[in-house]
């Protein structure tokens, strides 16, 4: 991709002059509708490249490209399954458009949508599809869009336009059949995914996040960074636990595959379907590491201290879940990993050297705990939902409980490391101790009164 070359008039401006120009333009826009129209035309005709095309056009095409590619990834296996089963007389009344509709509905489910399924509503989001959408949006913007704000937002608009087309095309088989709330949830989820993906691809999101972090007080920014460190370490722990479960439960997984009696194509499609829910399993394992655990059906519980299992859907990846024997004993201390992750985050806060007063380090530790709690709570919430009627309407962990335990344990670990190591905290404690000692020495004894 060619690097855009700025005109000489823009290259010669100093930062101060640029800020003054932007402030004056904003004031003029407030005073005159005509100035607002001029600014809009300038944004839409923003400098693109040697071909003279506006930069927002590249973003629009990148957004549409991302939507088409991610949709094809879901549609291609559905069409392959249709072709493989079309010779079966029982499928004589099922045409290929039906396979495309089902694929489109599943694609929308990966954006956070909800699907009607008889008397129930499927709210379970396969995070593997969500990760695919995020990556394709990033890759498309990185390769095809100019690194400008207009390209970023045009990419979001282009992607959402195809989402609306698919929403209308699948009709009642998609979120529209589950109600207006399902449609709104789909559009919000798609907006979040494509905004993040396209923003990273055009380098606009990272730049704005860094700019926002610089505007925060240094100790608050350090606390946010420490919370991200805690969340990342816990997610890595969840991924390691998932690998352990997959290795130790390989025999049960093999039994499920044998019982399904799938052919080569069916096995490939089953593998693709399982990849879509592996990130959900990692999120469940992270909730297991934190301590509260998760459920796969009402009345079940998978946690380090207790496992209460029941009949599971015939999905091989679920055969790796822990059994009753894989609970209790030494496993009850697994949540100590959250304390250790909090200690690592506290060390990050200390190394940031962002404090200048005694109260800054405790405030940074508090921000760290809140950030880690929000991250783990959001992950747990996104990984759960209803996958069917009855007891299968409860799948995943409790977001509030996981967030509360994460925040509390991370706060303890970070405080043990960050507070004693901070010189301003030590100075404040020493000053308080001296003042208390002086008051005690000056207080007259009871016999002298």
CSV table of N, CA and C in Angstrom, one decimal, residues 309-446:
chain,number,residue,atom,x,y,z
A,309,UNK,N,-21.7,-32.5,37.9
A,309,UNK,CA,-21.9,-32.6,36.5
A,309,UNK,C,-23.3,-33.2,36.2
A,310,UNK,N,-23.7,-33.2,35.0
A,310,UNK,CA,-24.9,-33.7,34.5
A,310,UNK,C,-24.7,-34.1,33.0
A,311,UNK,N,-25.8,-34.5,32.3
A,311,UNK,CA,-25.7,-34.9,30.9
A,311,UNK,C,-25.4,-33.6,30.1
A,312,UNK,N,-24.4,-33.8,29.2
A,312,UNK,CA,-24.0,-32.7,28.3
A,312,UNK,C,-24.3,-32.9,26.9
A,313,UNK,N,-24.4,-31.8,26.1
A,313,UNK,CA,-24.6,-32.0,24.6
A,313,UNK,C,-23.5,-32.8,24.0
A,314,UNK,N,-23.8,-33.5,22.9
A,314,UNK,CA,-22.9,-34.4,22.3
A,314,UNK,C,-21.9,-33.6,21.4
A,315,UNK,N,-21.1,-32.7,22.1
A,315,UNK,CA,-20.1,-31.9,21.5
A,315,UNK,C,-18.7,-32.4,22.0
A,316,UNK,N,-17.8,-32.9,21.2
A,316,UNK,CA,-16.6,-33.5,21.7
A,316,UNK,C,-15.8,-32.6,22.6
A,317,UNK,N,-15.8,-31.3,22.3
A,317,UNK,CA,-15.0,-30.4,23.2
A,317,UNK,C,-15.5,-30.4,24.6
A,318,UNK,N,-16.7,-30.7,24.8
A,318,UNK,CA,-17.3,-30.7,26.2
A,318,UNK,C,-16.9,-31.9,26.9
A,319,UNK,N,-16.4,-32.9,26.2
A,319,UNK,CA,-15.9,-34.1,26.9
A,319,UNK,C,-14.6,-33.9,27.7
A,320,UNK,N,-14.0,-32.8,27.5
A,320,UNK,CA,-12.7,-32.4,28.3
A,320,UNK,C,-13.0,-31.7,29.6
A,321,UNK,N,-14.3,-31.4,29.9
A,321,UNK,CA,-14.6,-30.7,31.1
A,321,UNK,C,-14.2,-31.6,32.3
A,322,UNK,N,-13.8,-31.0,33.4
A,322,UNK,CA,-13.4,-31.8,34.6
A,322,UNK,C,-14.5,-32.6,35.2
A,323,UNK,N,-14.1,-33.7,35.8
A,323,UNK,CA,-15.1,-34.6,36.5
A,323,UNK,C,-15.1,-34.4,38.0
A,324,UNK,N,-15.9,-35.1,38.7
A,324,UNK,CA,-16.0,-35.0,40.1
A,324,UNK,C,-14.7,-35.2,40.8
A,325,UNK,N,-13.9,-36.1,40.2
A,325,UNK,CA,-12.6,-36.4,40.9
A,325,UNK,C,-11.6,-35.3,40.7
A,326,UNK,N,-11.8,-34.4,39.8
A,326,UNK,CA,-10.9,-33.3,39.5
A,326,UNK,C,-11.4,-32.0,40.3
A,327,UNK,N,-11.6,-32.2,41.6
A,327,UNK,CA,-12.1,-31.1,42.4
A,327,UNK,C,-11.7,-31.4,43.8
A,328,UNK,N,-11.6,-30.3,44.6
A,328,UNK,CA,-11.2,-30.4,46.0
A,328,UNK,C,-9.7,-30.7,46.2
A,329,UNK,N,-9.3,-31.0,47.4
A,329,UNK,CA,-7.9,-31.2,47.7
A,329,UNK,C,-7.1,-30.0,47.5
A,330,UNK,N,-5.9,-30.2,46.8
A,330,UNK,CA,-5.0,-29.1,46.5
A,330,UNK,C,-5.6,-28.1,45.6
A,331,UNK,N,-6.6,-28.5,44.8
A,331,UNK,CA,-7.2,-27.5,43.8
A,331,UNK,C,-7.9,-26.4,44.4
A,332,UNK,N,-8.2,-26.5,45.7
A,332,UNK,CA,-9.0,-25.3,46.3
A,332,UNK,C,-8.1,-24.1,46.4
A,333,UNK,N,-6.8,-24.2,46.2
A,333,UNK,CA,-5.9,-23.1,46.3
A,333,UNK,C,-5.6,-22.4,45.0
A,334,UNK,N,-6.3,-22.9,43.9
A,334,UNK,CA,-6.1,-22.4,42.6
A,334,UNK,C,-6.4,-20.9,42.5
A,335,UNK,N,-7.4,-20.3,43.2
A,335,UNK,CA,-7.6,-18.9,43.2
A,335,UNK,C,-6.4,-18.0,43.7
A,336,UNK,N,-5.4,-18.7,44.3
A,336,UNK,CA,-4.2,-17.9,44.7
A,336,UNK,C,-3.6,-17.3,43.4
A,337,UNK,N,-3.8,-17.9,42.3
A,337,UNK,CA,-3.2,-17.4,41.1
A,337,UNK,C,-3.7,-16.0,40.8
A,338,UNK,N,-4.9,-15.7,41.2
A,338,UNK,CA,-5.4,-14.3,41.1
A,338,UNK,C,-4.6,-13.3,41.9
A,339,UNK,N,-4.3,-13.8,43.1
A,339,UNK,CA,-3.5,-12.9,44.0
A,339,UNK,C,-2.1,-12.7,43.4
A,340,UNK,N,-1.5,-13.8,42.8
A,340,UNK,CA,-0.2,-13.6,42.2
A,340,UNK,C,-0.3,-12.7,41.0
A,341,UNK,N,-1.4,-12.8,40.2
A,341,UNK,CA,-1.6,-11.9,39.1
A,341,UNK,C,-1.7,-10.5,39.6
A,342,UNK,N,-2.4,-10.3,40.7
A,342,UNK,CA,-2.5,-9.0,41.3
A,342,UNK,C,-1.2,-8.4,41.7
A,343,UNK,N,-0.3,-9.3,42.3
A,343,UNK,CA,1.0,-8.9,42.7
A,343,UNK,C,1.8,-8.5,41.4
A,344,UNK,N,1.7,-9.2,40.3
A,344,UNK,CA,2.4,-8.8,39.1
A,344,UNK,C,1.9,-7.4,38.6
A,345,UNK,N,0.6,-7.2,38.7
A,345,UNK,CA,0.0,-5.9,38.4
A,345,UNK,C,0.5,-4.8,39.3
A,346,UNK,N,0.6,-5.1,40.6
A,346,UNK,CA,1.2,-4.2,41.6
A,346,UNK,C,2.6,-3.8,41.3
A,347,UNK,N,3.4,-4.8,40.8
A,347,UNK,CA,4.8,-4.5,40.5
A,347,UNK,C,4.8,-3.6,39.2
A,348,UNK,N,3.9,-3.8,38.3
A,348,UNK,CA,3.8,-2.9,37.1
A,348,UNK,C,3.5,-1.5,37.6
A,349,UNK,N,2.6,-1.3,38.5
A,349,UNK,CA,2.2,0.0,39.0
A,349,UNK,C,3.5,0.7,39.7
A,350,UNK,N,4.2,-0.1,40.5
A,350,UNK,CA,5.4,0.4,41.1
A,350,UNK,C,6.5,0.8,40.1
A,351,UNK,N,6.7,0.0,39.1
A,351,UNK,CA,7.7,0.3,38.1
A,351,UNK,C,7.3,1.5,37.2
A,352,UNK,N,6.0,1.8,37.2
A,352,UNK,CA,5.6,3.0,36.4
A,352,UNK,C,6.0,4.3,37.0
A,353,UNK,N,6.3,4.3,38.3
A,353,UNK,CA,6.8,5.5,39.0
A,353,UNK,C,5.9,6.7,38.6
A,354,UNK,N,4.6,6.5,38.8
A,354,UNK,CA,3.6,7.5,38.5
A,354,UNK,C,3.0,8.2,39.7
A,355,UNK,N,3.6,8.0,40.9
A,355,UNK,CA,3.0,8.6,42.1
A,355,UNK,C,3.9,9.8,42.5
A,356,UNK,N,3.2,10.8,43.1
A,356,UNK,CA,3.9,11.9,43.7
A,356,UNK,C,3.4,12.2,45.1
A,357,UNK,N,2.4,11.5,45.6
A,357,UNK,CA,1.9,11.7,46.9
A,357,UNK,C,1.6,10.4,47.5
A,358,UNK,N,1.4,10.4,48.8
A,358,UNK,CA,1.1,9.1,49.5
A,358,UNK,C,-0.2,8.5,49.1
A,359,UNK,N,-1.2,9.2,48.7
A,359,UNK,CA,-2.5,8.6,48.4
A,359,UNK,C,-2.5,8.1,47.0
A,360,UNK,N,-1.5,8.4,46.1
A,360,UNK,CA,-1.6,8.0,44.8
A,360,UNK,C,-1.5,6.5,44.6
A,361,UNK,N,-0.6,5.9,45.3
A,361,UNK,CA,-0.4,4.4,45.2
A,361,UNK,C,-1.6,3.7,45.6
A,362,UNK,N,-2.3,4.0,46.7
A,362,UNK,CA,-3.5,3.2,47.0
A,362,UNK,C,-4.6,3.5,46.0
A,363,UNK,N,-4.7,4.7,45.4
A,363,UNK,CA,-5.6,5.0,44.4
A,363,UNK,C,-5.3,4.1,43.1
A,364,UNK,N,-4.1,4.0,42.7
A,364,UNK,CA,-3.7,3.2,41.6
A,364,UNK,C,-4.0,1.8,41.8
A,365,UNK,N,-3.8,1.3,43.0
A,365,UNK,CA,-4.2,-0.1,43.3
A,365,UNK,C,-5.7,-0.3,43.2
A,366,UNK,N,-6.4,0.6,43.6
A,366,UNK,CA,-7.9,0.6,43.5
A,366,UNK,C,-8.3,0.5,42.0
A,367,UNK,N,-7.7,1.4,41.2
A,367,UNK,CA,-8.0,1.4,39.8
A,367,UNK,C,-7.7,0.1,39.2
A,368,UNK,N,-6.5,-0.5,39.6
A,368,UNK,CA,-6.1,-1.8,39.1
A,368,UNK,C,-7.2,-2.8,39.3
A,369,UNK,N,-7.7,-2.9,40.6
A,369,UNK,CA,-8.7,-3.9,40.9
A,369,UNK,C,-10.0,-3.7,40.2
A,370,UNK,N,-10.4,-2.5,40.0
A,370,UNK,CA,-11.6,-2.2,39.2
A,370,UNK,C,-11.5,-2.6,37.8
A,371,UNK,N,-10.3,-2.2,37.2
A,371,UNK,CA,-10.1,-2.6,35.8
A,371,UNK,C,-10.1,-4.1,35.6
A,372,UNK,N,-9.4,-4.8,36.4
A,372,UNK,CA,-9.3,-6.3,36.3
A,372,UNK,C,-10.7,-6.9,36.5
A,373,UNK,N,-11.5,-6.4,37.4
A,373,UNK,CA,-12.8,-6.9,37.7
A,373,UNK,C,-13.7,-6.6,36.5
A,374,UNK,N,-13.6,-5.5,35.9
A,374,UNK,CA,-14.4,-5.2,34.7
A,374,UNK,C,-14.1,-6.1,33.5
A,375,UNK,N,-12.8,-6.3,33.3
A,375,UNK,CA,-12.3,-7.1,32.2
A,375,UNK,C,-12.8,-8.6,32.4
A,376,UNK,N,-12.6,-9.1,33.5
A,376,UNK,CA,-13.0,-10.5,33.7
A,376,UNK,C,-14.5,-10.7,33.8
A,377,UNK,N,-15.2,-9.7,34.3
A,377,UNK,CA,-16.7,-9.7,34.3
A,377,UNK,C,-17.3,-9.6,32.9
A,378,UNK,N,-16.7,-8.7,32.1
A,378,UNK,CA,-17.2,-8.6,30.7
A,378,UNK,C,-16.9,-9.9,29.9
A,379,UNK,N,-15.7,-10.5,30.1
A,379,UNK,CA,-15.4,-11.8,29.4
A,379,UNK,C,-16.3,-12.9,29.8
A,380,UNK,N,-16.6,-13.0,31.1
A,380,UNK,CA,-17.5,-14.0,31.6
A,380,UNK,C,-18.9,-13.8,31.0
A,381,UNK,N,-19.4,-12.6,31.0
A,381,UNK,CA,-20.7,-12.2,30.5
A,381,UNK,C,-20.8,-12.6,29.0
A,382,UNK,N,-19.8,-12.3,28.2
A,382,UNK,CA,-19.8,-12.5,26.8
A,382,UNK,C,-19.7,-14.0,26.5
A,383,UNK,N,-19.1,-14.8,27.4
A,383,UNK,CA,-19.0,-16.2,27.1
A,383,UNK,C,-20.1,-17.1,27.5
A,384,UNK,N,-21.2,-16.6,28.1
A,384,UNK,CA,-22.3,-17.3,28.6
A,384,UNK,C,-23.6,-17.0,27.8
A,385,UNK,N,-24.6,-17.7,28.1
A,385,UNK,CA,-25.9,-17.5,27.5
A,385,UNK,C,-26.7,-18.8,27.4
A,386,UNK,N,-27.8,-18.7,26.7
A,386,UNK,CA,-28.7,-19.9,26.6
A,386,UNK,C,-28.4,-20.6,25.3
A,387,UNK,N,-28.3,-21.9,25.3
A,387,UNK,CA,-28.0,-22.7,24.1
A,387,UNK,C,-29.2,-23.6,23.7
A,388,UNK,N,-30.2,-23.5,24.5
A,388,UNK,CA,-31.4,-24.4,24.3
A,388,UNK,C,-32.4,-24.2,25.4
A,389,UNK,N,-33.5,-25.0,25.3
A,389,UNK,CA,-34.6,-24.9,26.3
A,389,UNK,C,-34.2,-25.6,27.6
A,390,UNK,N,-35.0,-25.4,28.6
A,390,UNK,CA,-34.9,-26.2,29.8
A,390,UNK,C,-33.6,-25.8,30.6
A,391,UNK,N,-32.9,-26.8,31.0
A,391,UNK,CA,-31.7,-26.6,31.8
A,391,UNK,C,-30.5,-26.0,31.0
A,392,UNK,N,-30.6,-26.1,29.7
A,392,UNK,CA,-29.5,-25.6,28.9
A,392,UNK,C,-29.7,-24.1,28.6
A,393,UNK,N,-30.6,-23.5,29.3
A,393,UNK,CA,-30.7,-22.0,29.3
A,393,UNK,C,-29.7,-21.3,30.2
A,394,UNK,N,-29.0,-22.1,31.0
A,394,UNK,CA,-28.0,-21.6,31.9
A,394,UNK,C,-26.6,-22.2,31.5
A,395,UNK,N,-25.8,-21.4,30.8
A,395,UNK,CA,-24.5,-21.8,30.4
A,395,UNK,C,-23.5,-20.7,30.7
A,396,UNK,N,-22.4,-21.0,31.3
A,396,UNK,CA,-21.4,-20.0,31.6
A,396,UNK,C,-21.3,-19.7,33.1
A,397,UNK,N,-20.5,-18.7,33.4
A,397,UNK,CA,-20.3,-18.3,34.8
A,397,UNK,C,-21.1,-17.0,35.2
A,398,UNK,N,-21.0,-16.7,36.4
A,398,UNK,CA,-21.7,-15.5,37.0
A,398,UNK,C,-20.8,-14.3,36.8
A,399,UNK,N,-21.1,-13.4,35.9
A,399,UNK,CA,-20.2,-12.3,35.7
A,399,UNK,C,-20.0,-11.4,36.9
A,400,UNK,N,-21.0,-11.2,37.7
A,400,UNK,CA,-20.9,-10.4,38.9
A,400,UNK,C,-20.0,-11.0,39.9
A,401,UNK,N,-20.2,-12.4,40.1
A,401,UNK,CA,-19.4,-13.1,41.1
A,401,UNK,C,-17.9,-13.1,40.7
A,402,UNK,N,-17.7,-13.4,39.4
A,402,UNK,CA,-16.3,-13.5,38.9
A,402,UNK,C,-15.6,-12.1,39.1
A,403,UNK,N,-16.4,-11.1,38.7
A,403,UNK,CA,-15.8,-9.7,38.8
A,403,UNK,C,-15.5,-9.4,40.3
A,404,UNK,N,-16.4,-9.7,41.2
A,404,UNK,CA,-16.2,-9.4,42.6
A,404,UNK,C,-15.0,-10.1,43.2
A,405,UNK,N,-14.9,-11.4,42.9
A,405,UNK,CA,-13.7,-12.2,43.4
A,405,UNK,C,-12.4,-11.7,42.8
A,406,UNK,N,-12.4,-11.5,41.5
A,406,UNK,CA,-11.2,-11.0,40.8
A,406,UNK,C,-10.8,-9.7,41.4
A,407,UNK,N,-11.7,-8.7,41.6
A,407,UNK,CA,-11.3,-7.4,42.1
A,407,UNK,C,-10.8,-7.5,43.5
A,408,UNK,N,-11.4,-8.3,44.4
A,408,UNK,CA,-10.9,-8.5,45.8
A,408,UNK,C,-9.6,-9.1,45.9
A,409,UNK,N,-9.4,-10.2,45.2
A,409,UNK,CA,-8.1,-10.9,45.3
A,409,UNK,C,-7.0,-10.2,44.6
A,410,UNK,N,-7.3,-9.5,43.4
A,410,UNK,CA,-6.2,-8.7,42.8
A,410,UNK,C,-5.9,-7.5,43.6
A,411,UNK,N,-6.8,-6.9,44.3
A,411,UNK,CA,-6.6,-5.8,45.2
A,411,UNK,C,-5.6,-6.2,46.3
A,412,UNK,N,-5.8,-7.4,46.9
A,412,UNK,CA,-4.9,-7.9,47.9
A,412,UNK,C,-3.5,-8.1,47.4
A,413,UNK,N,-3.4,-8.7,46.3
A,413,UNK,CA,-2.1,-9.0,45.8
A,413,UNK,C,-1.3,-7.8,45.4
A,414,UNK,N,-2.0,-6.8,44.7
A,414,UNK,CA,-1.4,-5.6,44.3
A,414,UNK,C,-1.0,-4.7,45.5
A,415,UNK,N,-1.8,-4.7,46.5
A,415,UNK,CA,-1.5,-3.9,47.7
A,415,UNK,C,-0.3,-4.4,48.4
A,416,UNK,N,-0.1,-5.7,48.5
A,416,UNK,CA,1.0,-6.2,49.2
A,416,UNK,C,2.3,-5.8,48.5
A,417,UNK,N,2.3,-5.7,47.2
A,417,UNK,CA,3.5,-5.4,46.5
A,417,UNK,C,3.7,-3.9,46.3
A,418,UNK,N,2.7,-3.2,45.8
A,418,UNK,CA,2.8,-1.8,45.4
A,418,UNK,C,2.9,-0.8,46.5
A,419,UNK,N,2.2,-1.1,47.6
A,419,UNK,CA,2.2,0.0,48.7
A,419,UNK,C,3.5,0.0,49.5
A,420,UNK,N,4.0,-1.1,50.0
A,420,UNK,CA,5.3,-1.0,50.7
A,420,UNK,C,6.4,-0.6,49.8
A,421,UNK,N,6.4,-0.8,48.5
A,421,UNK,CA,7.5,-0.4,47.7
A,421,UNK,C,7.5,1.0,47.3
A,422,UNK,N,6.3,1.7,47.5
A,422,UNK,CA,6.2,3.1,47.1
A,422,UNK,C,6.8,4.0,48.2
A,423,UNK,N,7.8,4.9,47.8
A,423,UNK,CA,8.5,5.7,48.8
A,423,UNK,C,7.5,6.8,49.4
A,424,UNK,N,6.6,7.2,48.6
A,424,UNK,CA,5.6,8.3,49.1
A,424,UNK,C,4.7,7.6,50.2
A,425,UNK,N,4.3,6.4,50.0
A,425,UNK,CA,3.5,5.7,51.0
A,425,UNK,C,4.4,5.5,52.3
A,426,UNK,N,5.6,5.1,52.1
A,426,UNK,CA,6.5,4.9,53.3
A,426,UNK,C,6.7,6.2,54.0
A,427,UNK,N,6.9,7.3,53.3
A,427,UNK,CA,7.1,8.6,53.9
A,427,UNK,C,5.8,9.0,54.6
A,428,UNK,N,4.6,8.8,54.0
A,428,UNK,CA,3.4,9.2,54.7
A,428,UNK,C,3.2,8.3,55.9
A,429,UNK,N,3.4,7.0,55.9
A,429,UNK,CA,3.3,6.2,57.1
A,429,UNK,C,4.2,6.6,58.2
A,430,UNK,N,5.5,6.9,57.8
A,430,UNK,CA,6.5,7.3,58.8
A,430,UNK,C,6.1,8.6,59.4
A,431,UNK,N,5.6,9.6,58.6
A,431,UNK,CA,5.1,10.9,59.2
A,431,UNK,C,4.0,10.7,60.1
A,432,UNK,N,3.0,9.8,59.7
A,432,UNK,CA,1.9,9.6,60.6
A,432,UNK,C,2.3,8.9,61.9
A,433,UNK,N,3.3,8.0,61.8
A,433,UNK,CA,3.8,7.3,63.0
A,433,UNK,C,4.5,8.3,63.9
A,434,UNK,N,5.3,9.2,63.4
A,434,UNK,CA,6.0,10.2,64.2
A,434,UNK,C,5.0,11.2,64.9
A,435,UNK,N,4.0,11.6,64.1
A,435,UNK,CA,3.0,12.5,64.7
A,435,UNK,C,2.2,11.8,65.8
A,436,UNK,N,1.9,10.6,65.6
A,436,UNK,CA,1.2,9.8,66.7
A,436,UNK,C,2.1,9.7,67.9
A,437,UNK,N,3.4,9.4,67.7
A,437,UNK,CA,4.3,9.2,68.8
A,437,UNK,C,4.4,10.6,69.6
A,438,UNK,N,4.5,11.7,68.8
A,438,UNK,CA,4.6,13.0,69.5
A,438,UNK,C,3.4,13.3,70.3
A,439,UNK,N,2.2,13.0,69.8
A,439,UNK,CA,1.0,13.2,70.6
A,439,UNK,C,1.0,12.4,71.9
A,440,UNK,N,1.4,11.1,71.8
A,440,UNK,CA,1.4,10.3,72.9
A,440,UNK,C,2.4,10.8,74.0
A,441,UNK,N,3.6,11.3,73.5
A,441,UNK,CA,4.6,11.8,74.5
A,441,UNK,C,4.1,13.1,75.2
A,442,UNK,N,3.4,13.9,74.5
A,442,UNK,CA,2.9,15.2,75.0
A,442,UNK,C,1.7,15.0,75.9
A,443,UNK,N,1.0,13.8,75.8
A,443,UNK,CA,-0.2,13.7,76.6
A,443,UNK,C,0.2,13.5,78.1
A,444,UNK,N,-0.4,14.2,79.0
A,444,UNK,CA,0.0,14.1,80.5
A,444,UNK,C,-0.5,12.7,81.0
A,445,UNK,N,0.3,12.2,81.9
A,445,UNK,CA,0.0,10.9,82.6
A,445,UNK,C,-1.2,11.1,83.5
A,446,UNK,N,-1.9,10.0,83.8
A,446,UNK,CA,-3.1,10.1,84.6
A,446,UNK,C,-2.8,10.6,86.0
